Amino acid sequence: ILNVEQSPQSLHVQEGDSTNFTCSFPSSNFYALHWYRWETAKSPEALFVMTLNGDEKKKGRISATLNTKEGYSYLYIKGSQPEDSATYLCALDSGAGSYQLTFGKGTKLSVIP
Amino acid sequence: ETGVTQSPTHLIKTRGQQVTLRCSSQSGHNTVSWYQQALGQGPQFIFQYYREEENGRGNFPPRFSGLQFPNYSSELNVNALELDDSALYLCATLGGQGEMKAFFGQGTRLTVV
């Protein structure tokens, strides 16, 4: 059974603060790492799909890095805004791009205005 | 807006009953996966269908079954419902120009009493 772990479980930050959270996974079972943003009452939304060690992806104020050798990925949010409040999920694809994903439990971010 | 629609949004069933959940996706999205998210957990992979055939299965018993139809819609059927089946059920379809992405529906909240 694959174990994908995310930390912290939840955090509160002030508007304008930058923040980051971690996803760790077994490095021997890696094909791709996905990040999703899930706002309350909406569908999970794909942020990034990362496959290469050292990969770094960016979308606006959100960026992510990947280390497949040590089995972790960081998600960074620069200058947090209230609309960034959501649960951020990472998911491991260990099946050659099958998109049969193993998810972590998520990090719930609350941005206080 | 992901273009993936799930129905119903909520339902309540009695232990021992059977339930069918539905998912419709965008044209051309011929891979669909179903996930179960129990309270406090990340989504867990149930199974995946590709071109109307099961293409992978997670650690779920045979009373969880599925169908995929030529019009890109799909069903998740659960027989002999148990209290632990109470969860949010998500479907995700694959598509995208260039980089493939998983597009999720908003989920069906199933409560078994």
XYZ file of C-alpha atoms in Angstrom:
226
model
C 0.000 0.000 0.000
C 1.512 3.327 -1.070
C 1.677 6.053 1.560
C 1.458 9.674 0.458
C 1.801 12.078 3.360
C 1.080 15.781 3.490
C 2.030 18.294 6.131
C 0.839 20.298 7.828
C -2.736 19.044 8.021
C -3.984 22.617 8.234
C -2.653 26.110 8.590
C -3.873 29.658 8.953
C -1.933 32.547 7.441
C -2.503 36.269 7.187
C -3.294 37.840 3.844
C -0.027 38.756 2.159
C 2.059 36.069 3.891
C 3.856 33.483 1.826
C 3.519 29.853 2.784
C 4.524 26.382 1.740
C 3.551 22.810 2.429
C 4.998 19.378 1.836
C 4.036 16.167 0.115
C 6.177 13.077 0.669
C 5.916 9.783 -1.176
C 7.883 6.562 -1.677
C 10.547 7.421 -4.223
C 10.679 3.877 -5.560
C 7.078 4.050 -6.818
C 7.189 7.255 -8.772
C 5.873 8.087 -12.203
C 4.247 11.498 -11.692
C 3.149 13.771 -8.877
C -0.054 15.788 -9.108
C -1.160 18.814 -7.117
C -4.835 19.808 -6.835
C -6.632 22.729 -5.258
C -10.043 21.950 -3.796
C -12.249 24.804 -2.744
C -15.285 24.113 -0.601
C -18.377 23.098 -2.607
C -16.363 22.913 -5.838
C -14.497 20.257 -7.802
C -10.812 19.552 -7.244
C -8.857 21.564 -9.801
C -5.572 20.363 -11.278
C -2.660 22.708 -10.540
C 0.424 20.810 -11.675
C 1.539 17.448 -13.016
C 5.240 16.905 -12.386
C 7.358 14.061 -13.676
C 11.042 15.013 -13.696
C 13.396 15.224 -10.734
C 14.169 18.877 -10.143
C 11.007 19.957 -11.942
C 9.722 23.350 -10.958
C 6.330 24.599 -12.130
C 4.593 27.905 -11.641
C 1.050 29.208 -12.060
C 0.643 32.810 -10.989
C 1.616 33.059 -7.321
C 1.690 29.286 -6.851
C 4.729 27.184 -7.607
C 5.863 23.643 -6.902
C 9.142 21.752 -6.828
C 9.832 18.046 -7.053
C 12.574 15.792 -5.676
C 11.997 12.233 -6.841
C 15.222 10.863 -5.337
C 14.217 11.727 -1.794
C 10.472 11.516 -2.435
C 9.038 14.945 -1.725
C 7.402 17.918 -3.361
C 6.838 21.415 -2.015
C 3.981 23.729 -2.933
C 4.617 27.449 -2.403
C 2.095 30.266 -2.361
C 3.522 33.762 -2.539
C 1.535 36.641 -1.022
C -1.482 34.565 0.044
C -4.914 35.960 -0.753
C -8.279 34.972 0.774
C -9.221 33.275 -2.500
C -6.297 30.880 -1.968
C -8.213 29.342 0.942
C -8.744 25.723 -0.046
C -7.528 22.199 0.581
C -4.412 21.363 -1.402
C -4.062 17.708 -2.325
C -1.092 15.927 -3.753
C -1.415 12.589 -5.508
C 1.082 10.012 -6.725
C 0.756 8.297 -10.064
C 2.874 5.154 -9.756
C 1.450 3.456 -12.820
C 3.203 4.830 -15.886
C 0.767 7.634 -16.465
C -2.319 5.599 -15.681
C -3.792 8.455 -13.626
C -4.806 5.878 -11.010
C -3.851 8.211 -8.212
C -2.912 7.713 -4.570
C -3.835 10.859 -2.686
C -2.576 12.364 0.529
C -5.064 13.670 3.069
C -4.470 17.249 2.013
C -3.404 20.506 3.617
C -6.256 22.856 4.472
C -5.173 26.466 4.037
C -7.138 29.369 5.505
C -6.049 32.884 4.563
C -7.235 35.494 7.026
C -8.016 38.912 5.506
C -16.078 24.599 -14.451
C -14.630 21.175 -15.289
C -17.382 19.923 -17.573
C -17.812 16.844 -15.371
C -21.224 16.446 -13.780
C -22.179 14.002 -11.058
C -25.641 13.060 -9.905
C -27.213 13.035 -7.485
C -25.345 15.511 -5.285
C -26.585 13.931 -2.069
C -28.475 10.809 -1.134
C -29.326 8.713 1.866
C -29.628 4.946 1.713
C -30.302 2.191 4.190
C -27.760 -0.499 5.023
C -28.150 -3.454 2.674
C -29.597 -1.414 -0.195
C -28.010 -0.826 -3.573
C -27.047 2.534 -5.063
C -26.084 3.867 -8.498
C -24.077 7.055 -8.874
C -23.662 8.763 -12.221
C -20.981 10.801 -13.918
C -21.069 12.541 -17.288
C -18.011 14.056 -18.892
C -16.852 16.025 -21.870
C -16.858 14.481 -25.300
C -13.614 12.670 -26.031
C -12.751 11.957 -22.400
C -12.659 8.184 -22.720
C -10.991 7.407 -19.378
C -12.935 7.752 -16.138
C -11.814 6.995 -12.594
C -13.889 6.800 -9.433
C -12.665 7.729 -5.960
C -14.093 7.411 -2.469
C -13.305 10.070 0.118
C -14.215 9.078 3.641
C -14.280 11.696 6.376
C -10.781 12.910 7.252
C -9.127 10.940 4.450
C -7.821 11.696 1.005
C -9.681 10.316 -2.010
C -9.086 6.574 -2.500
C -8.969 5.034 -5.962
C -11.839 2.596 -6.593
C -11.437 1.722 -10.281
C -10.847 3.122 -13.726
C -12.603 2.516 -17.030
C -11.136 3.050 -20.472
C -13.238 2.575 -23.600
C -15.925 0.779 -21.585
C -13.565 -1.781 -20.033
C -12.262 -1.847 -16.463
C -8.641 -0.730 -16.616
C -7.459 -0.961 -13.020
C -8.938 -1.429 -9.578
C -8.045 -0.316 -6.085
C -8.571 -2.190 -2.845
C -12.365 -2.337 -2.982
C -14.591 -5.440 -2.810
C -16.548 -6.764 -5.824
C -19.785 -5.191 -4.551
C -18.334 -1.974 -5.995
C -18.825 -2.191 -9.739
C -18.949 0.185 -12.656
C -20.017 0.797 -16.190
C -18.867 3.202 -18.862
C -21.022 4.073 -21.853
C -20.199 5.169 -25.419
C -21.513 8.685 -24.687
C -18.692 9.198 -22.112
C -20.996 8.809 -19.126
C -20.352 6.241 -16.420
C -21.881 4.676 -13.339
C -20.638 3.456 -9.993
C -22.821 0.766 -8.434
C -22.526 -0.351 -4.846
C -24.450 -3.397 -3.625
C -25.228 -4.446 -0.070
C -24.423 -1.030 1.353
C -22.571 -0.862 4.642
C -22.352 2.017 7.081
C -18.652 2.498 6.167
C -19.654 3.207 2.566
C -20.802 6.631 3.738
C -18.452 8.995 1.913
C -18.040 11.506 -0.891
C -17.698 9.754 -4.251
C -15.779 11.578 -6.964
C -15.381 10.794 -10.612
C -12.513 12.107 -12.711
C -12.104 12.041 -16.468
C -8.935 12.518 -18.477
C -8.509 15.027 -21.212
C -6.762 18.133 -22.343
C -4.863 19.626 -25.210
C -1.200 18.725 -24.837
C -0.759 17.962 -21.135
C -3.321 15.462 -19.901
C -5.260 16.503 -16.831
C -7.804 14.868 -14.599
C -11.094 16.774 -14.476
C -13.143 16.070 -11.373
C -16.833 16.341 -10.717
C -18.161 17.909 -7.533
C -18.958 14.548 -6.036
C -21.933 12.675 -4.631
C -22.310 12.617 -0.866
C -23.664 9.190 0.129
C -24.937 8.582 3.646
C -25.772 5.032 4.690
C -27.985 4.700 7.761
